[in-house]
Amino acid sequence: MSGGALHVHQATVGELQTAASTVLAPLAVTAPRALTGTGVEASAFRADIDAAVVGRAAVARIRGSGHLVQRSARAISSTDPELLKITLHRSPEPAAADQGGTQSRAHSGDFVVFDMTRPYRLAVADDCDVMAVGISRTELGRHADTVAARAASRLPADTGAQAVLAAFLQGLGGHLDELAGPAQAHAGDALVSLLLAAFTETEPGRMDTATELVDRIRVYVLANISDPSLCVDSVAAAHGISARQLHRLFHRTGIPFAAWLRGERLARIRRDLLDPAQDGRTTAAVAARWGLHDPRHLARALKSQYGTTARALRGER
């Protein structure tokens, strides 16, 4: 899902399948009772769908008739994004989740995680009310495996960070079409932080040394991101490793160091260009704040990353 908000009122099963596949990845959605001849006509199925991109996550709320969502092995492709799907259930009847041999019944107020790189099934009953968040594993960093390990297991959202995340998602679900520019980006950052708080635990004794080093490097780079001299050689030297070692470390994450650094800088530049509070600063000054001092490079990078220009971004408000 590239951007904007999606609203479909009284959607059919086919429309729900199309929306879910667009927001996340290819999924099969059926209305089981309509297919088994128990008296429910396919035409009776209806669902209201609200969805939007929030930061770098996709968020959707689905309310309506009961249905079955399946991600089959046949539907999974190597070109699909490696997403984790986090669902929050507010339905009166429990939902049945199944992935990788783990099965659970999610009651109202429960979270359930699904790994979109593996097959799964989720069956929800009538009068369902489900919030779904699709987020790339790379956004969760070293915690992605910890979150994925909870696949198909229910996590109650009645206390602590889980309750805070649930309240945040409930509020977000009612205002998806009202977020734009910096507000959307900041809400996305908050969402990622709350997901990490709710689904992860610190296990220093089990931390992979290489992964821990990547995390330290990322913290160091983000703390010094305005320094235009940041590069593979300088960052590697600051951490007592060779440039080749740094390249290998980031190769394991799936994103080369230079591409990751460029993406972090461009995300911050884009956020500032969309922020009316930054109108008093030139585009060059905004870019320099985040370590980019070459206007030509900035123009090419924005066009490549976002398909637009600095002037167009400022005109989007």
PDB file of N, CA, C and O in Angstrom, residues 202-271:
ATOM      1  N   THR A 202      13.825  -7.999  26.872  1.00  0.00           N
ATOM      2  CA  THR A 202      15.283  -7.898  26.758  1.00  0.00           C
ATOM      3  C   THR A 202      15.918  -9.174  27.265  1.00  0.00           C
ATOM      4  O   THR A 202      15.677  -9.593  28.390  1.00  0.00           O
ATOM      5  N   GLU A 203      16.722  -9.797  26.414  1.00  0.00           N
ATOM      6  CA  GLU A 203      17.398 -11.034  26.784  1.00  0.00           C
ATOM      7  C   GLU A 203      18.888 -10.907  26.486  1.00  0.00           C
ATOM      8  O   GLU A 203      19.417 -11.507  25.557  1.00  0.00           O
ATOM      9  N   PRO A 204      19.628 -10.088  27.273  1.00  0.00           N
ATOM     10  CA  PRO A 204      21.028  -9.826  26.954  1.00  0.00           C
ATOM     11  C   PRO A 204      21.890 -11.067  26.910  1.00  0.00           C
ATOM     12  O   PRO A 204      22.842 -11.153  26.151  1.00  0.00           O
ATOM     13  N   GLY A 205      21.545 -12.054  27.711  1.00  0.00           N
ATOM     14  CA  GLY A 205      22.362 -13.258  27.740  1.00  0.00           C
ATOM     15  C   GLY A 205      22.270 -14.061  26.460  1.00  0.00           C
ATOM     16  O   GLY A 205      23.123 -14.871  26.156  1.00  0.00           O
ATOM     17  N   ARG A 206      21.211 -13.832  25.691  1.00  0.00           N
ATOM     18  CA  ARG A 206      21.017 -14.601  24.474  1.00  0.00           C
ATOM     19  C   ARG A 206      21.255 -13.761  23.224  1.00  0.00           C
ATOM     20  O   ARG A 206      21.002 -14.208  22.125  1.00  0.00           O
ATOM     21  N   MET A 207      21.722 -12.534  23.409  1.00  0.00           N
ATOM     22  CA  MET A 207      21.894 -11.633  22.277  1.00  0.00           C
ATOM     23  C   MET A 207      23.034 -12.083  21.370  1.00  0.00           C
ATOM     24  O   MET A 207      24.124 -12.405  21.839  1.00  0.00           O
ATOM     25  N   ASP A 208      22.758 -12.109  20.093  1.00  0.00           N
ATOM     26  CA  ASP A 208      23.786 -12.412  19.117  1.00  0.00           C
ATOM     27  C   ASP A 208      24.751 -11.235  19.048  1.00  0.00           C
ATOM     28  O   ASP A 208      24.348 -10.086  18.898  1.00  0.00           O
ATOM     29  N   THR A 209      26.058 -11.518  19.147  1.00  0.00           N
ATOM     30  CA  THR A 209      27.063 -10.452  19.214  1.00  0.00           C
ATOM     31  C   THR A 209      27.036  -9.570  17.975  1.00  0.00           C
ATOM     32  O   THR A 209      27.111  -8.344  18.063  1.00  0.00           O
ATOM     33  N   ALA A 210      26.940 -10.177  16.803  1.00  0.00           N
ATOM     34  CA  ALA A 210      26.919  -9.397  15.560  1.00  0.00           C
ATOM     35  C   ALA A 210      25.690  -8.500  15.507  1.00  0.00           C
ATOM     36  O   ALA A 210      25.770  -7.332  15.105  1.00  0.00           O
ATOM     37  N   THR A 211      24.539  -9.032  15.929  1.00  0.00           N
ATOM     38  CA  THR A 211      23.314  -8.241  15.920  1.00  0.00           C
ATOM     39  C   THR A 211      23.409  -7.084  16.893  1.00  0.00           C
ATOM     40  O   THR A 211      22.957  -5.974  16.610  1.00  0.00           O
ATOM     41  N   GLU A 212      24.000  -7.343  18.048  1.00  0.00           N
ATOM     42  CA  GLU A 212      24.171  -6.292  19.041  1.00  0.00           C
ATOM     43  C   GLU A 212      25.064  -5.180  18.491  1.00  0.00           C
ATOM     44  O   GLU A 212      24.812  -3.991  18.714  1.00  0.00           O
ATOM     45  N   LEU A 213      26.110  -5.556  17.746  1.00  0.00           N
ATOM     46  CA  LEU A 213      27.013  -4.561  17.160  1.00  0.00           C
ATOM     47  C   LEU A 213      26.289  -3.721  16.114  1.00  0.00           C
ATOM     48  O   LEU A 213      26.473  -2.499  16.045  1.00  0.00           O
ATOM     49  N   VAL A 214      25.444  -4.341  15.302  1.00  0.00           N
ATOM     50  CA  VAL A 214      24.663  -3.590  14.321  1.00  0.00           C
ATOM     51  C   VAL A 214      23.777  -2.572  15.035  1.00  0.00           C
ATOM     52  O   VAL A 214      23.660  -1.424  14.605  1.00  0.00           O
ATOM     53  N   ASP A 215      23.156  -2.987  16.135  1.00  0.00           N
ATOM     54  CA  ASP A 215      22.312  -2.056  16.891  1.00  0.00           C
ATOM     55  C   ASP A 215      23.124  -0.883  17.422  1.00  0.00           C
ATOM     56  O   ASP A 215      22.674   0.265  17.367  1.00  0.00           O
ATOM     57  N   ARG A 216      24.327  -1.155  17.931  1.00  0.00           N
ATOM     58  CA  ARG A 216      25.177  -0.071  18.447  1.00  0.00           C
ATOM     59  C   ARG A 216      25.579   0.871  17.323  1.00  0.00           C
ATOM     60  O   ARG A 216      25.627   2.090  17.502  1.00  0.00           O
ATOM     61  N   ILE A 217      25.883   0.312  16.159  1.00  0.00           N
ATOM     62  CA  ILE A 217      26.257   1.141  15.005  1.00  0.00           C
ATOM     63  C   ILE A 217      25.094   2.028  14.595  1.00  0.00           C
ATOM     64  O   ILE A 217      25.267   3.223  14.327  1.00  0.00           O
ATOM     65  N   ARG A 218      23.895   1.462  14.560  1.00  0.00           N
ATOM     66  CA  ARG A 218      22.724   2.259  14.182  1.00  0.00           C
ATOM     67  C   ARG A 218      22.489   3.403  15.162  1.00  0.00           C
ATOM     68  O   ARG A 218      22.181   4.532  14.751  1.00  0.00           O
ATOM     69  N   VAL A 219      22.607   3.114  16.440  1.00  0.00           N
ATOM     70  CA  VAL A 219      22.437   4.168  17.448  1.00  0.00           C
ATOM     71  C   VAL A 219      23.475   5.258  17.255  1.00  0.00           C
ATOM     72  O   VAL A 219      23.173   6.456  17.306  1.00  0.00           O
ATOM     73  N   TYR A 220      24.713   4.857  17.018  1.00  0.00           N
ATOM     74  CA  TYR A 220      25.802   5.825  16.810  1.00  0.00           C
ATOM     75  C   TYR A 220      25.520   6.689  15.576  1.00  0.00           C
ATOM     76  O   TYR A 220      25.653   7.924  15.617  1.00  0.00           O
ATOM     77  N   VAL A 221      25.135   6.058  14.487  1.00  0.00           N
ATOM     78  CA  VAL A 221      24.894   6.798  13.244  1.00  0.00           C
ATOM     79  C   VAL A 221      23.731   7.774  13.413  1.00  0.00           C
ATOM     80  O   VAL A 221      23.809   8.939  12.996  1.00  0.00           O
ATOM     81  N   LEU A 222      22.630   7.323  14.013  1.00  0.00           N
ATOM     82  CA  LEU A 222      21.472   8.200  14.174  1.00  0.00           C
ATOM     83  C   LEU A 222      21.771   9.363  15.102  1.00  0.00           C
ATOM     84  O   LEU A 222      21.210  10.452  14.955  1.00  0.00           O
ATOM     85  N   ALA A 223      22.666   9.154  16.062  1.00  0.00           N
ATOM     86  CA  ALA A 223      23.053  10.243  16.957  1.00  0.00           C
ATOM     87  C   ALA A 223      23.936  11.263  16.249  1.00  0.00           C
ATOM     88  O   ALA A 223      24.037  12.418  16.680  1.00  0.00           O
ATOM     89  N   ASN A 224      24.581  10.832  15.147  1.00  0.00           N
ATOM     90  CA  ASN A 224      25.491  11.721  14.416  1.00  0.00           C
ATOM     91  C   ASN A 224      25.062  11.910  12.968  1.00  0.00           C
ATOM     92  O   ASN A 224      25.883  12.262  12.111  1.00  0.00           O
ATOM     93  N   ILE A 225      23.777  11.725  12.689  1.00  0.00           N
ATOM     94  CA  ILE A 225      23.311  11.689  11.312  1.00  0.00           C
ATOM     95  C   ILE A 225      23.471  13.031  10.596  1.00  0.00           C
ATOM     96  O   ILE A 225      23.515  13.090   9.371  1.00  0.00           O
ATOM     97  N   SER A 226      23.587  14.118  11.328  1.00  0.00           N
ATOM     98  CA  SER A 226      23.773  15.425  10.690  1.00  0.00           C
ATOM     99  C   SER A 226      25.207  15.633  10.204  1.00  0.00           C
ATOM    100  O   SER A 226      25.487  16.604   9.495  1.00  0.00           O
ATOM    101  N   ASP A 227      26.111  14.735  10.560  1.00  0.00           N
ATOM    102  CA  ASP A 227      27.519  14.853  10.151  1.00  0.00           C
ATOM    103  C   ASP A 227      27.668  14.364   8.717  1.00  0.00           C
ATOM    104  O   ASP A 227      27.502  13.170   8.442  1.00  0.00           O
ATOM    105  N   PRO A 228      27.987  15.253   7.776  1.00  0.00           N
ATOM    106  CA  PRO A 228      28.092  14.836   6.372  1.00  0.00           C
ATOM    107  C   PRO A 228      29.245  13.884   6.103  1.00  0.00           C
ATOM    108  O   PRO A 228      29.286  13.235   5.057  1.00  0.00           O
ATOM    109  N   SER A 229      30.210  13.789   7.040  1.00  0.00           N
ATOM    110  CA  SER A 229      31.366  12.922   6.814  1.00  0.00           C
ATOM    111  C   SER A 229      31.096  11.466   7.195  1.00  0.00           C
ATOM    112  O   SER A 229      31.962  10.609   7.015  1.00  0.00           O
ATOM    113  N   LEU A 230      29.897  11.182   7.711  1.00  0.00           N
ATOM    114  CA  LEU A 230      29.569   9.790   8.046  1.00  0.00           C
ATOM    115  C   LEU A 230      29.666   8.924   6.800  1.00  0.00           C
ATOM    116  O   LEU A 230      29.071   9.233   5.774  1.00  0.00           O
ATOM    117  N   CYS A 231      30.396   7.849   6.903  1.00  0.00           N
ATOM    118  CA  CYS A 231      30.530   6.925   5.785  1.00  0.00           C
ATOM    119  C   CYS A 231      30.952   5.574   6.339  1.00  0.00           C
ATOM    120  O   CYS A 231      31.191   5.429   7.541  1.00  0.00           O
ATOM    121  N   VAL A 232      31.066   4.604   5.480  1.00  0.00           N
ATOM    122  CA  VAL A 232      31.450   3.262   5.914  1.00  0.00           C
ATOM    123  C   VAL A 232      32.778   3.294   6.669  1.00  0.00           C
ATOM    124  O   VAL A 232      32.914   2.716   7.758  1.00  0.00           O
ATOM    125  N   ASP A 233      33.761   3.989   6.106  1.00  0.00           N
ATOM    126  CA  ASP A 233      35.091   3.994   6.726  1.00  0.00           C
ATOM    127  C   ASP A 233      35.078   4.650   8.102  1.00  0.00           C
ATOM    128  O   ASP A 233      35.661   4.117   9.062  1.00  0.00           O
ATOM    129  N   SER A 234      34.416   5.814   8.227  1.00  0.00           N
ATOM    130  CA  SER A 234      34.439   6.522   9.509  1.00  0.00           C
ATOM    131  C   SER A 234      33.659   5.771  10.581  1.00  0.00           C
ATOM    132  O   SER A 234      34.077   5.705  11.747  1.00  0.00           O
ATOM    133  N   VAL A 235      32.529   5.182  10.209  1.00  0.00           N
ATOM    134  CA  VAL A 235      31.718   4.442  11.173  1.00  0.00           C
ATOM    135  C   VAL A 235      32.430   3.158  11.592  1.00  0.00           C
ATOM    136  O   VAL A 235      32.441   2.791  12.769  1.00  0.00           O
ATOM    137  N   ALA A 236      33.034   2.484  10.633  1.00  0.00           N
ATOM    138  CA  ALA A 236      33.774   1.263  10.958  1.00  0.00           C
ATOM    139  C   ALA A 236      34.921   1.574  11.912  1.00  0.00           C
ATOM    140  O   ALA A 236      35.131   0.863  12.907  1.00  0.00           O
ATOM    141  N   ALA A 237      35.662   2.653  11.625  1.00  0.00           N
ATOM    142  CA  ALA A 237      36.788   3.027  12.489  1.00  0.00           C
ATOM    143  C   ALA A 237      36.320   3.365  13.898  1.00  0.00           C
ATOM    144  O   ALA A 237      36.979   3.016  14.892  1.00  0.00           O
ATOM    145  N   ALA A 238      35.168   4.016  14.020  1.00  0.00           N
ATOM    146  CA  ALA A 238      34.636   4.388  15.335  1.00  0.00           C
ATOM    147  C   ALA A 238      34.264   3.164  16.168  1.00  0.00           C
ATOM    148  O   ALA A 238      34.160   3.252  17.396  1.00  0.00           O
ATOM    149  N   HIS A 239      34.085   2.021  15.504  1.00  0.00           N
ATOM    150  CA  HIS A 239      33.695   0.814  16.221  1.00  0.00           C
ATOM    151  C   HIS A 239      34.782  -0.262  16.196  1.00  0.00           C
ATOM    152  O   HIS A 239      34.537  -1.412  16.570  1.00  0.00           O
ATOM    153  N   GLY A 240      35.958   0.119  15.760  1.00  0.00           N
ATOM    154  CA  GLY A 240      37.095  -0.787  15.817  1.00  0.00           C
ATOM    155  C   GLY A 240      36.995  -1.982  14.894  1.00  0.00           C
ATOM    156  O   GLY A 240      37.533  -3.055  15.194  1.00  0.00           O
ATOM    157  N   ILE A 241      36.299  -1.821  13.762  1.00  0.00           N
ATOM    158  CA  ILE A 241      36.189  -2.909  12.794  1.00  0.00           C
ATOM    159  C   ILE A 241      36.573  -2.380  11.420  1.00  0.00           C
ATOM    160  O   ILE A 241      36.710  -1.171  11.225  1.00  0.00           O
ATOM    161  N   SER A 242      36.747  -3.274  10.478  1.00  0.00           N
ATOM    162  CA  SER A 242      37.087  -2.856   9.121  1.00  0.00           C
ATOM    163  C   SER A 242      35.822  -2.514   8.346  1.00  0.00           C
ATOM    164  O   SER A 242      34.705  -2.921   8.707  1.00  0.00           O
ATOM    165  N   ALA A 243      36.013  -1.771   7.247  1.00  0.00           N
ATOM    166  CA  ALA A 243      34.878  -1.440   6.385  1.00  0.00           C
ATOM    167  C   ALA A 243      34.256  -2.722   5.836  1.00  0.00           C
ATOM    168  O   ALA A 243      33.035  -2.824   5.695  1.00  0.00           O
ATOM    169  N   ARG A 244      35.093  -3.701   5.541  1.00  0.00           N
ATOM    170  CA  ARG A 244      34.583  -4.970   5.017  1.00  0.00           C
ATOM    171  C   ARG A 244      33.695  -5.668   6.042  1.00  0.00           C
ATOM    172  O   ARG A 244      32.639  -6.213   5.693  1.00  0.00           O
ATOM    173  N   GLN A 245      34.113  -5.639   7.315  1.00  0.00           N
ATOM    174  CA  GLN A 245      33.288  -6.238   8.367  1.00  0.00           C
ATOM    175  C   GLN A 245      31.944  -5.522   8.492  1.00  0.00           C
ATOM    176  O   GLN A 245      30.895  -6.155   8.680  1.00  0.00           O
ATOM    177  N   LEU A 246      31.981  -4.185   8.394  1.00  0.00           N
ATOM    178  CA  LEU A 246      30.736  -3.427   8.494  1.00  0.00           C
ATOM    179  C   LEU A 246      29.797  -3.795   7.346  1.00  0.00           C
ATOM    180  O   LEU A 246      28.586  -3.968   7.553  1.00  0.00           O
ATOM    181  N   HIS A 247      30.342  -3.925   6.160  1.00  0.00           N
ATOM    182  CA  HIS A 247      29.516  -4.322   5.012  1.00  0.00           C
ATOM    183  C   HIS A 247      28.877  -5.693   5.264  1.00  0.00           C
ATOM    184  O   HIS A 247      27.694  -5.895   4.959  1.00  0.00           O
ATOM    185  N   ARG A 248      29.651  -6.621   5.813  1.00  0.00           N
ATOM    186  CA  ARG A 248      29.127  -7.963   6.077  1.00  0.00           C
ATOM    187  C   ARG A 248      28.009  -7.926   7.121  1.00  0.00           C
ATOM    188  O   ARG A 248      26.997  -8.622   6.999  1.00  0.00           O
ATOM    189  N   LEU A 249      28.203  -7.111   8.154  1.00  0.00           N
ATOM    190  CA  LEU A 249      27.193  -7.011   9.213  1.00  0.00           C
ATOM    191  C   LEU A 249      25.859  -6.528   8.649  1.00  0.00           C
ATOM    192  O   LEU A 249      24.799  -7.085   8.958  1.00  0.00           O
ATOM    193  N   PHE A 250      25.911  -5.499   7.814  1.00  0.00           N
ATOM    194  CA  PHE A 250      24.673  -4.955   7.271  1.00  0.00           C
ATOM    195  C   PHE A 250      24.102  -5.830   6.158  1.00  0.00           C
ATOM    196  O   PHE A 250      22.885  -5.803   5.917  1.00  0.00           O
ATOM    197  N   HIS A 251      24.948  -6.607   5.512  1.00  0.00           N
ATOM    198  CA  HIS A 251      24.446  -7.552   4.521  1.00  0.00           C
ATOM    199  C   HIS A 251      23.502  -8.547   5.174  1.00  0.00           C
ATOM    200  O   HIS A 251      22.488  -8.953   4.588  1.00  0.00           O
ATOM    201  N   ARG A 252      23.788  -8.909   6.425  1.00  0.00           N
ATOM    202  CA  ARG A 252      22.924  -9.838   7.160  1.00  0.00           C
ATOM    203  C   ARG A 252      21.545  -9.244   7.413  1.00  0.00           C
ATOM    204  O   ARG A 252      20.568  -9.974   7.538  1.00  0.00           O
ATOM    205  N   THR A 253      21.446  -7.924   7.487  1.00  0.00           N
ATOM    206  CA  THR A 253      20.156  -7.286   7.760  1.00  0.00           C
ATOM    207  C   THR A 253      19.304  -7.163   6.503  1.00  0.00           C
ATOM    208  O   THR A 253      18.116  -6.857   6.588  1.00  0.00           O
ATOM    209  N   GLY A 254      19.915  -7.360   5.342  1.00  0.00           N
ATOM    210  CA  GLY A 254      19.177  -7.253   4.089  1.00  0.00           C
ATOM    211  C   GLY A 254      19.213  -5.868   3.479  1.00  0.00           C
ATOM    212  O   GLY A 254      18.679  -5.659   2.380  1.00  0.00           O
ATOM    213  N   ILE A 255      19.816  -4.891   4.179  1.00  0.00           N
ATOM    214  CA  ILE A 255      19.909  -3.521   3.656  1.00  0.00           C
ATOM    215  C   ILE A 255      21.357  -3.054   3.772  1.00  0.00           C
ATOM    216  O   ILE A 255      21.886  -2.949   4.890  1.00  0.00           O
ATOM    217  N   PRO A 256      22.045  -2.770   2.659  1.00  0.00           N
ATOM    218  CA  PRO A 256      23.425  -2.281   2.735  1.00  0.00           C
ATOM    219  C   PRO A 256      23.515  -1.020   3.591  1.00  0.00           C
ATOM    220  O   PRO A 256      22.563  -0.233   3.660  1.00  0.00           O
ATOM    221  N   PHE A 257      24.660  -0.820   4.217  1.00  0.00           N
ATOM    222  CA  PHE A 257      24.827   0.317   5.119  1.00  0.00           C
ATOM    223  C   PHE A 257      24.518   1.639   4.430  1.00  0.00           C
ATOM    224  O   PHE A 257      23.772   2.470   4.965  1.00  0.00           O
ATOM    225  N   ALA A 258      25.077   1.864   3.249  1.00  0.00           N
ATOM    226  CA  ALA A 258      24.877   3.145   2.562  1.00  0.00           C
ATOM    227  C   ALA A 258      23.407   3.373   2.250  1.00  0.00           C
ATOM    228  O   ALA A 258      22.893   4.492   2.394  1.00  0.00           O
ATOM    229  N   ALA A 259      22.704   2.318   1.824  1.00  0.00           N
ATOM    230  CA  ALA A 259      21.278   2.451   1.511  1.00  0.00           C
ATOM    231  C   ALA A 259      20.469   2.742   2.778  1.00  0.00           C
ATOM    232  O   ALA A 259      19.532   3.543   2.761  1.00  0.00           O
ATOM    233  N   TRP A 260      20.838   2.076   3.877  1.00  0.00           N
ATOM    234  CA  TRP A 260      20.132   2.326   5.145  1.00  0.00           C
ATOM    235  C   TRP A 260      20.331   3.771   5.596  1.00  0.00           C
ATOM    236  O   TRP A 260      19.376   4.449   5.972  1.00  0.00           O
ATOM    237  N   LEU A 261      21.582   4.258   5.564  1.00  0.00           N
ATOM    238  CA  LEU A 261      21.872   5.629   5.983  1.00  0.00           C
ATOM    239  C   LEU A 261      21.142   6.631   5.095  1.00  0.00           C
ATOM    240  O   LEU A 261      20.537   7.595   5.587  1.00  0.00           O
ATOM    241  N   ARG A 262      21.179   6.413   3.787  1.00  0.00           N
ATOM    242  CA  ARG A 262      20.478   7.314   2.873  1.00  0.00           C
ATOM    243  C   ARG A 262      18.979   7.328   3.158  1.00  0.00           C
ATOM    244  O   ARG A 262      18.350   8.393   3.185  1.00  0.00           O
ATOM    245  N   GLY A 263      18.393   6.169   3.395  1.00  0.00           N
ATOM    246  CA  GLY A 263      16.976   6.091   3.687  1.00  0.00           C
ATOM    247  C   GLY A 263      16.591   6.818   4.962  1.00  0.00           C
ATOM    248  O   GLY A 263      15.558   7.502   5.022  1.00  0.00           O
ATOM    249  N   GLU A 264      17.427   6.700   6.000  1.00  0.00           N
ATOM    250  CA  GLU A 264      17.154   7.389   7.267  1.00  0.00           C
ATOM    251  C   GLU A 264      17.236   8.906   7.081  1.00  0.00           C
ATOM    252  O   GLU A 264      16.409   9.655   7.623  1.00  0.00           O
ATOM    253  N   ARG A 265      18.218   9.352   6.329  1.00  0.00           N
ATOM    254  CA  ARG A 265      18.339  10.796   6.078  1.00  0.00           C
ATOM    255  C   ARG A 265      17.173  11.319   5.253  1.00  0.00           C
ATOM    256  O   ARG A 265      16.578  12.356   5.571  1.00  0.00           O
ATOM    257  N   LEU A 266      16.821  10.598   4.200  1.00  0.00           N
ATOM    258  CA  LEU A 266      15.729  11.053   3.341  1.00  0.00           C
ATOM    259  C   LEU A 266      14.393  11.056   4.082  1.00  0.00           C
ATOM    260  O   LEU A 266      13.562  11.939   3.865  1.00  0.00           O
ATOM    261  N   ALA A 267      14.177  10.090   4.955  1.00  0.00           N
ATOM    262  CA  ALA A 267      12.924  10.054   5.722  1.00  0.00           C
ATOM    263  C   ALA A 267      12.790  11.293   6.595  1.00  0.00           C
ATOM    264  O   ALA A 267      11.703  11.869   6.729  1.00  0.00           O
ATOM    265  N   ARG A 268      13.908  11.737   7.185  1.00  0.00           N
ATOM    266  CA  ARG A 268      13.879  12.918   8.043  1.00  0.00           C
ATOM    267  C   ARG A 268      13.739  14.204   7.230  1.00  0.00           C
ATOM    268  O   ARG A 268      13.047  15.138   7.636  1.00  0.00           O
ATOM    269  N   ILE A 269      14.391  14.239   6.075  1.00  0.00           N
ATOM    270  CA  ILE A 269      14.256  15.407   5.189  1.00  0.00           C
ATOM    271  C   ILE A 269      12.816  15.520   4.698  1.00  0.00           C
ATOM    272  O   ILE A 269      12.227  16.613   4.714  1.00  0.00           O
ATOM    273  N   ARG A 270      12.250  14.405   4.280  1.00  0.00           N
ATOM    274  CA  ARG A 270      10.861  14.417   3.803  1.00  0.00           C
ATOM    275  C   ARG A 270       9.913  14.884   4.906  1.00  0.00           C
ATOM    276  O   ARG A 270       9.001  15.676   4.671  1.00  0.00           O
ATOM    277  N   ARG A 271      10.133  14.413   6.112  1.00  0.00           N
ATOM    278  CA  ARG A 271       9.281  14.808   7.238  1.00  0.00           C
ATOM    279  C   ARG A 271       9.347  16.316   7.465  1.00  0.00           C
ATOM    280  O   ARG A 271       8.323  16.966   7.671  1.00  0.00           O
TER     281      ARG A 271
END
